[in-house]
Coordinates of C-alpha atoms and ligand atoms in Angstrom, one line a residue:
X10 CA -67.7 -25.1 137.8
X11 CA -69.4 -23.3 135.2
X12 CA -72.0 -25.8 132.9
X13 CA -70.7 -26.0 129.1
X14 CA -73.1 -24.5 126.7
X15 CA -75.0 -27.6 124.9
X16 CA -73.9 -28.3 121.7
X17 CA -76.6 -28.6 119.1
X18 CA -76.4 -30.0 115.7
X19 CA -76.9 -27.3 113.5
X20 CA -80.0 -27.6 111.1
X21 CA -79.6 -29.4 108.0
X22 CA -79.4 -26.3 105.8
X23 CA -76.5 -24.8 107.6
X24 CA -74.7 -28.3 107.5
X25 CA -71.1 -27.9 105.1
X26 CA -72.9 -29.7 102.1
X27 CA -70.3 -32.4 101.0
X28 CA -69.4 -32.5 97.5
X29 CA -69.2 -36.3 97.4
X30 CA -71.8 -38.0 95.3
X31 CA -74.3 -40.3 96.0
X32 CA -73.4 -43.5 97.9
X33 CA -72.9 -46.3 95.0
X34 CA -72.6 -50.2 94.9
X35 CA -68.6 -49.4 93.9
X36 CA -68.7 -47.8 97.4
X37 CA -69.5 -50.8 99.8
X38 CA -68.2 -54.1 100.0
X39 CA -70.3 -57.5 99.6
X40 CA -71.6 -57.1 103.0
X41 CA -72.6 -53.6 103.1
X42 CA -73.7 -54.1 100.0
X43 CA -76.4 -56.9 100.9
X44 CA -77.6 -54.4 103.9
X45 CA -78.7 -51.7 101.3
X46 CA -80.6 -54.1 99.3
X47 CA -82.2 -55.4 102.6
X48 CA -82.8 -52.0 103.6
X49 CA -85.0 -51.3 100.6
X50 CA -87.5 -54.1 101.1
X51 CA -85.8 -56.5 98.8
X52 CA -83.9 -59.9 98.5
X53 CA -80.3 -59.4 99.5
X54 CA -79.2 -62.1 96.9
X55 CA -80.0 -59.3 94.5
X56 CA -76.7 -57.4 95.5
X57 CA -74.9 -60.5 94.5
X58 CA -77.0 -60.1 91.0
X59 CA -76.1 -56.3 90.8
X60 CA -72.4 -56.9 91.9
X61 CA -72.0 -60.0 89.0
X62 CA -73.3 -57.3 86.6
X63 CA -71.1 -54.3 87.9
X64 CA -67.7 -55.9 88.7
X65 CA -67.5 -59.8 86.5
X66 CA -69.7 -58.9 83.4
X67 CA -68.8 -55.2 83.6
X68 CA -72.1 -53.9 82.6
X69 CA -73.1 -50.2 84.4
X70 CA -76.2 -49.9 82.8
X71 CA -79.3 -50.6 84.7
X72 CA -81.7 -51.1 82.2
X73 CA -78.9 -54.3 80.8
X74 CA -80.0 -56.2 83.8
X75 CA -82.8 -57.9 82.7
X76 CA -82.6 -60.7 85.4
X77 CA -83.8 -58.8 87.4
X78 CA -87.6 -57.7 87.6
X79 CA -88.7 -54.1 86.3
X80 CA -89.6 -52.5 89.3
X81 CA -86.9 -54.5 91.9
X82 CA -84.2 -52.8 89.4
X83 CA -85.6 -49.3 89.5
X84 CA -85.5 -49.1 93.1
X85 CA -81.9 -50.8 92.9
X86 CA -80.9 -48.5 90.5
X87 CA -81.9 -45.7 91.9
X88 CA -80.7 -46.2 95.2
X89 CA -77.2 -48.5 94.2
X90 CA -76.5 -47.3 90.6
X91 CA -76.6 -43.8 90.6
X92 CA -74.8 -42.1 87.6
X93 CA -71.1 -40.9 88.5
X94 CA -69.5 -40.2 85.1
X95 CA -71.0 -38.5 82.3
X96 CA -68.4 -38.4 79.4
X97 CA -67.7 -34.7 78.0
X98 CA -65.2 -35.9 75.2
X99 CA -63.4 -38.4 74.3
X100 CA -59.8 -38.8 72.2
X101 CA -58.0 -41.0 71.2
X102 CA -54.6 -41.9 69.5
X103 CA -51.9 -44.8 68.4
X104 CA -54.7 -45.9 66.0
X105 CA -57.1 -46.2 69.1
X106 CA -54.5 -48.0 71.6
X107 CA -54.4 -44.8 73.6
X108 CA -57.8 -43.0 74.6
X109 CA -58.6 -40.1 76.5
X110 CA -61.8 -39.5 78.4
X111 CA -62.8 -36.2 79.8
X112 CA -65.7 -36.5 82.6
X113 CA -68.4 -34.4 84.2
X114 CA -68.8 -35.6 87.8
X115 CA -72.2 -35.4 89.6
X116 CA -71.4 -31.5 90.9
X117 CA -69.8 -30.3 87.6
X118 CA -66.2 -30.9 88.3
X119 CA -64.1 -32.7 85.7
X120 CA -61.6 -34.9 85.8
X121 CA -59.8 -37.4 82.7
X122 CA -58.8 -40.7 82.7
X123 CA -56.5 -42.4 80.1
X124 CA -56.6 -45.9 79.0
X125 CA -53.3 -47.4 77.2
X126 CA -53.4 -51.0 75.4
X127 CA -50.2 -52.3 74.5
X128 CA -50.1 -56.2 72.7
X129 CA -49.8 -57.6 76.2
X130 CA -51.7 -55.9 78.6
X131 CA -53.8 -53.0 79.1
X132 CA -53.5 -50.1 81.7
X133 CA -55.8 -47.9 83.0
X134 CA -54.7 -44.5 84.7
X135 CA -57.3 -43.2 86.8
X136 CA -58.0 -39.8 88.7
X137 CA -58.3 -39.8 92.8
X138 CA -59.2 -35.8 93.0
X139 CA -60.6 -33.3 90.5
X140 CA -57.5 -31.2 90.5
X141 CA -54.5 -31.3 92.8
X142 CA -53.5 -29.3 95.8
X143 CA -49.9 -30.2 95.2
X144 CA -48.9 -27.1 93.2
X145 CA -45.6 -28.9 91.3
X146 CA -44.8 -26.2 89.0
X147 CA -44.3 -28.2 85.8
X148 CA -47.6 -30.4 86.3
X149 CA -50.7 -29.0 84.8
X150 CA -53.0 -30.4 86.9
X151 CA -51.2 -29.0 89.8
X152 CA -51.8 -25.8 88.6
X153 CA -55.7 -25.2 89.0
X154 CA -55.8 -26.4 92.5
X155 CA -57.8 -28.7 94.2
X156 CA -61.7 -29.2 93.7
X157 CA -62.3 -32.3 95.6
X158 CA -61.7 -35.3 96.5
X159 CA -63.1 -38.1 94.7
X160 CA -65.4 -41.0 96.7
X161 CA -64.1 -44.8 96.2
X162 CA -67.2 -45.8 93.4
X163 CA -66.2 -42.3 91.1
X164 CA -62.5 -44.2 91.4
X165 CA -63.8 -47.7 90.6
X166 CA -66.4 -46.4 87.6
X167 CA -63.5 -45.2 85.5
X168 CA -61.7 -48.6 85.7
X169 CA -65.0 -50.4 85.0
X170 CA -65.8 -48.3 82.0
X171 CA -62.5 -48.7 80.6
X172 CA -62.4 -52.7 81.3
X173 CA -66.1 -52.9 79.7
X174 CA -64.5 -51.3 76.5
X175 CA -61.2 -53.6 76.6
X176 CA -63.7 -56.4 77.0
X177 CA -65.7 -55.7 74.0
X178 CA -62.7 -55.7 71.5
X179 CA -62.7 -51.8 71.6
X180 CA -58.8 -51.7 71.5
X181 CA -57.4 -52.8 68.1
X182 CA -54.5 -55.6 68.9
X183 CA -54.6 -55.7 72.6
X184 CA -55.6 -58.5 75.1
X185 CA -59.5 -58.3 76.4
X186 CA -59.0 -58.2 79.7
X187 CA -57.9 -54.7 81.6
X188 CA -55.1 -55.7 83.6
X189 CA -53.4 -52.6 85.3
X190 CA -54.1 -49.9 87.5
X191 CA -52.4 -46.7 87.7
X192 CA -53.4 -44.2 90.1
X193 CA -51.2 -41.1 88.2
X194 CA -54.2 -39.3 87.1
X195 CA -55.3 -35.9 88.3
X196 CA -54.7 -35.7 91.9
X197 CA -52.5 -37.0 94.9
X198 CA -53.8 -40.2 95.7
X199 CA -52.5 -40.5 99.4
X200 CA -54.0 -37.1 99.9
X201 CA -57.7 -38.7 99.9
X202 CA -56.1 -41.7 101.2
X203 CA -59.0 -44.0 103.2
X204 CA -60.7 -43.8 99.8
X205 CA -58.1 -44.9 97.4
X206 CA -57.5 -47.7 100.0
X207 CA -61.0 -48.8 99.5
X208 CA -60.5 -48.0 96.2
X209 CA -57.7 -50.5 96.1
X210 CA -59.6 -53.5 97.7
X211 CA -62.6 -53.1 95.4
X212 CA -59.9 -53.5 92.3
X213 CA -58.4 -56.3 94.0
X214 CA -61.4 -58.0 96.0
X215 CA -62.5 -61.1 93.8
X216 CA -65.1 -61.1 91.3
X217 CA -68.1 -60.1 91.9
X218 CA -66.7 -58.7 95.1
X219 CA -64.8 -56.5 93.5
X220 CA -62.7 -56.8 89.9
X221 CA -60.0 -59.3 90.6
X222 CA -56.8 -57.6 89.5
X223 CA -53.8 -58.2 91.1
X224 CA -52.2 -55.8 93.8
X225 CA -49.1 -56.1 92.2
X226 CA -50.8 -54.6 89.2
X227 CA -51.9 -51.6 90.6
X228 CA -49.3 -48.3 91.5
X229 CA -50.0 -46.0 93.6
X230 CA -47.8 -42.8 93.3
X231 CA -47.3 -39.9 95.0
X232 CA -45.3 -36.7 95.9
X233 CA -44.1 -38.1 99.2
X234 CA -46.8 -38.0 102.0
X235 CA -44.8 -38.8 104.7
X236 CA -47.3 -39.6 107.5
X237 CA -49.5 -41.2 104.5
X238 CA -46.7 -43.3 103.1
X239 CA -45.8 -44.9 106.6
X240 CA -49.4 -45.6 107.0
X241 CA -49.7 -47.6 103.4
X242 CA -46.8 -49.6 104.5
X243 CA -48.8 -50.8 107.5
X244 CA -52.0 -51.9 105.3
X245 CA -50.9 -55.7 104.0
X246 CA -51.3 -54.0 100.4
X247 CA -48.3 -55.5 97.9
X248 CA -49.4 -52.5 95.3
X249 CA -46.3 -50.7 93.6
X250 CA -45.4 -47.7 95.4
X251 CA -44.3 -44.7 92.8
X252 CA -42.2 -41.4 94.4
X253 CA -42.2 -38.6 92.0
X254 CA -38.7 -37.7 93.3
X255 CA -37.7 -35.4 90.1
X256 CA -34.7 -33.7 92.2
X257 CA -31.9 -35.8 94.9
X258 CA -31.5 -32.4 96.8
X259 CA -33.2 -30.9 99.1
X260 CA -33.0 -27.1 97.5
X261 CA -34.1 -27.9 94.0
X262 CA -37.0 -30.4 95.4
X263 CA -38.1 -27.5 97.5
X264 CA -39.5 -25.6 94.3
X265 CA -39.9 -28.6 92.0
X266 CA -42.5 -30.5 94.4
X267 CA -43.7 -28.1 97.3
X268 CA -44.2 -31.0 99.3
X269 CA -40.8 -31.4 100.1
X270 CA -41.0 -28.1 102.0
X271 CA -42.6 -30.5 104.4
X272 CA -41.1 -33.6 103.7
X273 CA -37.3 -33.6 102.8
X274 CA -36.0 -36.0 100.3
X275 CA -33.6 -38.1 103.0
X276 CA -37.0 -38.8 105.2
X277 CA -39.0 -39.6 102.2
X278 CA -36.7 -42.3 100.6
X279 CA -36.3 -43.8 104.2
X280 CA -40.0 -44.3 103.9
X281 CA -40.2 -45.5 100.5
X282 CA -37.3 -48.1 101.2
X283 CA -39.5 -49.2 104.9
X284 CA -42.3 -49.7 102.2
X285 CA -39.8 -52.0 100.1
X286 CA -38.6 -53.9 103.1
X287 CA -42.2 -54.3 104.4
X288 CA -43.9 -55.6 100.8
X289 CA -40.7 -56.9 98.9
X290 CA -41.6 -54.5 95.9
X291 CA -39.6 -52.4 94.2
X292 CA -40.4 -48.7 94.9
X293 CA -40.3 -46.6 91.5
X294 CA -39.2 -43.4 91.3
X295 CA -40.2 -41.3 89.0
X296 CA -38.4 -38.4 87.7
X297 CA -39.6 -35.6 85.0
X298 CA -36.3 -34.5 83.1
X299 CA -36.3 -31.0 82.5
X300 CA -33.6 -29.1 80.8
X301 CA -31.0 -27.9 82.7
X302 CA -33.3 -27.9 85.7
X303 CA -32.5 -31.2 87.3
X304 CA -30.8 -32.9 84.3
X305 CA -26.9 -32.0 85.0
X306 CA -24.8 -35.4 85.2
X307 CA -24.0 -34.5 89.2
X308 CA -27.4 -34.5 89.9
X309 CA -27.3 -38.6 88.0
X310 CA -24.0 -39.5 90.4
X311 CA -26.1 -38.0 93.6
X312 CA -29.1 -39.7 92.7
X313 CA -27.5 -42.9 91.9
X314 CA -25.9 -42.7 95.1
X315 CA -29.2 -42.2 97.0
X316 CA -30.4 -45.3 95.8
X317 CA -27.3 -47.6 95.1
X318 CA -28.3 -51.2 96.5
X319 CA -32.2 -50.1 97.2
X320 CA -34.7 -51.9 96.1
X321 CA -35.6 -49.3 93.0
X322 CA -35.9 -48.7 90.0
X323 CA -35.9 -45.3 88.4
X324 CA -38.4 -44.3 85.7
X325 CA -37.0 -41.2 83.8
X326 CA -40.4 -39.3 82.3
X327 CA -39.2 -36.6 79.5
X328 CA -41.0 -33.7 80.1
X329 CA -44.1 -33.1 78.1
X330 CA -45.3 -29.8 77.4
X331 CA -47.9 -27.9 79.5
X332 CA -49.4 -24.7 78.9
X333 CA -47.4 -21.7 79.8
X334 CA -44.2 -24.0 81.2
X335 CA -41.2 -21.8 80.5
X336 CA -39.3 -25.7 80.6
X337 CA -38.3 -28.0 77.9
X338 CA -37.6 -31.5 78.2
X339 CA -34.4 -32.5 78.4
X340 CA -32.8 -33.1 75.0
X341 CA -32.0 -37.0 74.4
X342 CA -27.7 -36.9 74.7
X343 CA -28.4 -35.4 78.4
X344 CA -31.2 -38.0 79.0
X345 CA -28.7 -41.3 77.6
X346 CA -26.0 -39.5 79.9
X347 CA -28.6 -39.4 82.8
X348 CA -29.5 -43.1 81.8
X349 CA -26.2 -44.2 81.7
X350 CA -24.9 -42.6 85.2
X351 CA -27.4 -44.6 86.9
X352 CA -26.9 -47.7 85.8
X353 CA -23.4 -47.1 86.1
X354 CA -24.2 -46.6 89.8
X355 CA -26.1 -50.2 89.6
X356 CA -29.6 -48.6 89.8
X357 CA -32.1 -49.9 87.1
X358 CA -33.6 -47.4 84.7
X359 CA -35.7 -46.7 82.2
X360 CA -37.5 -43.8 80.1
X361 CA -41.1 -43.8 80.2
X362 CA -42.5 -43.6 76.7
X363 CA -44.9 -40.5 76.1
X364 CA -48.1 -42.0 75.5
X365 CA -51.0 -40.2 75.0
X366 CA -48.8 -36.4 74.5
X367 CA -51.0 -35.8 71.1
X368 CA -54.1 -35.4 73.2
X369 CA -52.4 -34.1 75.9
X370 CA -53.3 -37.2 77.9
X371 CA -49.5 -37.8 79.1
X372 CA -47.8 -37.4 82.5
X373 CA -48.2 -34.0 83.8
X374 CA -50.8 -33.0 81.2
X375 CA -54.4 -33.7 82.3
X376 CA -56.2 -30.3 83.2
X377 CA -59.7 -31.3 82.4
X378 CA -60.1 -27.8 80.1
X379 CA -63.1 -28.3 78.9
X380 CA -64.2 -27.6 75.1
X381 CA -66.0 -25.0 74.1
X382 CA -69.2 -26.5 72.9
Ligands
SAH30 N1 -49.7 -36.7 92.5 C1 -49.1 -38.0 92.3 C2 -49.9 -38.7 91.2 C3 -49.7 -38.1 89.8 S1 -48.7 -39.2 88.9 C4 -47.7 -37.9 92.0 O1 -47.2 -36.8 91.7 O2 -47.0 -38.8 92.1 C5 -48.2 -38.2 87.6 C6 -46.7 -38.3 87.3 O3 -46.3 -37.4 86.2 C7 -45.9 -37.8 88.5 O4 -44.7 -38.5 88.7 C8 -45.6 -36.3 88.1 O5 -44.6 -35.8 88.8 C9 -45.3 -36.5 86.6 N2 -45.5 -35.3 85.9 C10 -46.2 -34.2 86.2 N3 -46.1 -33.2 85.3 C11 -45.3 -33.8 84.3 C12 -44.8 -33.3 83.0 N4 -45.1 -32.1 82.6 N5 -44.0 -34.1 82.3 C13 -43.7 -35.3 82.8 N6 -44.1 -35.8 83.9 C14 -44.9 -35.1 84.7

């Protein structure tokens, strides 16, 4: 028997440097959370005093909290607190119901986040990967590929900087409080799956634990993961499951979502509907309509047959524009003919409105281009 060669660990400088950024309170639960604070030499009841300030009074700033001593904080800060987001830009539209925020991450990469108040609740829609490996043809973000992966705290920073400004009166005619949590940013949120879980329980631990929202508030979409989507139905979660379905055949899906190369359409539904049956939620599926692509009214009747008697509801997204798409979004007879098909069939449906398209901040259309300054 020949000896196997030992393995050494390779020295530190040859290590694959992760891209991930500093750990951050946002990363660690309550427990974890009181072994850092231990770990530097101080009282562990201060991580129930940084968590209060982070997740209840939404407060990111160090230097804010003032109950606790100079020097204690420093050394908190530096080691819990690290800065994740630095905003590039900001827009806004609807008379500053709708902003847009562009962000530099600790490495340089860039992702947006877009906050929407309506008069009775307000929805966040967050990133979970600079970029997206996904490649669907009419999604700009899915055209510049995928950077990275985004850790659990760069996740729960953009929802606490967007609830901080809800909870100062920032949005004209629209409740305080940040209710909603969409996870149809840039990126493919089952793809960097263990830490949008966490990401989910820190949204939905209680305060301070985490912020308190409700599961049922918070939507996780995707493409159609198969072996991710089976998994998420095993969790416990009662979060809204999204499928961005966009085609109810297996040869026009191919192109439109590349995914489905992998994954075909019949085996993704049957996961979507073991997800239903599991939680009780309804699954939405979401569905770009683009002109004479995957508009045609036999494309409605097979769809509605797809989903006849599921527990589903369609969401029809008109297509907004995206830099050098050769598609158009569907004009609005086709889409009421589309609408009414469905219904027809008995599945419940409705047209997303196109929030945020003036600042290019709608579905399909964050790229994180940044300025030229
Ligand atoms: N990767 C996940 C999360 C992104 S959610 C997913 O695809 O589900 C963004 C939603 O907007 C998805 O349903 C996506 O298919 C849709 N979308 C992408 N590009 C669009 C466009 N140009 N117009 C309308 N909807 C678009």
């Amino acid at each position: 028997m020949t000896a196997l060669p030992l393995i050494q660990a390779a020295p530190a400088q040859y290590r694959r440097r992760s891209a991930l950024p500093p750990r951050h309170l946002a990363d660690l639960d309550l427990a974890g959370r009181r072994a850092a604070v231990a770990a530097l030499g101080e009282q562990p009841y201060r991580a129930g005093q940084l968590s209060t300030h982070y997740f209840d009074r939404l407060v990111r700033d160090p230097a804010a909290m003032t109950d606790i001593p100079a020097a204690s904080r420093d050394r908190l800060a530096a080691d819990l607190l690290p800065t994740l987001l630095t905003p590039v830009r900001e827009q806004s539209c609807d008379g500053g119901a709708t902003r847009k925020t562009l962000w530099r991450l600790h490495d340089g990469a860039l992702v947006e986040s877009v906050l929407m108040g309506y008069p009775d609740r307000v929805t966040v829609c967050v990133s979970s990967q600079a970029g997206c490996g996904m490649a669907c043809p009419f999604c700009a973000t899915g055209q510049a590929g995928l950077t990275r992966n985004l850790s659990t705290a760069e996740i729960i920073d953009q929802v606490v900087w967007f609830a901080g400004a809800a909870a100062r009166g920032e949005l004209p005619g629209c409740p305080p409080r940040l209710s909603r949590v969409v996870f149809m940013g840039m990126g493919e949120p089952l793809a960097n799956y263990a830490r949008v879980i966490e990401a989910v329980r820190r949204l939905t631990d209680p305060a301070p634990e985490g912020l308190g929202l409700s599961q049922r508030h918070i939507t996780v979409s995707t493409v159609g993961l198969l072996p991710a989507m089976r998994r998420l139905t095993e969790e416990r979660l009662s979060v809204t499951l999204a499928l961005s379905l966009h085609a109810p055949d297996d040869e026009l899906r191919d192109t439109l979502v590349p995914v489905n190369q992998r994954w075909k359409v019949a085996e993704v539904l049957d996961a979507a509907w073991a997800y239903a049956g599991r939680t009780g939620r309804r699954v939405s599926i979401e569905y770009a309509m683009i002109k004479d692509v995957n508009d045609q009214p036999w494309r409605a009747d097979l769809l509605g047959r797809l989903l006849a008697g599921r527990l589903a509801h369609v969401n029809l997204i008109p297509l907004n524009p995206t830099p050098g798409s050769v598609w158009d979004a569907s004009p609005k007879p086709v889409e009421r003919e589309f609408v009414r098909r469905l219904r027809e069939a008995g599945v419940p449906t409705t047209v997303r409105d196109t929030r945020g398209r003036e600042i290019d901040g709608a579905c399909g259309q964050l790229a994180a281009a940044e300025v030229a300054q």
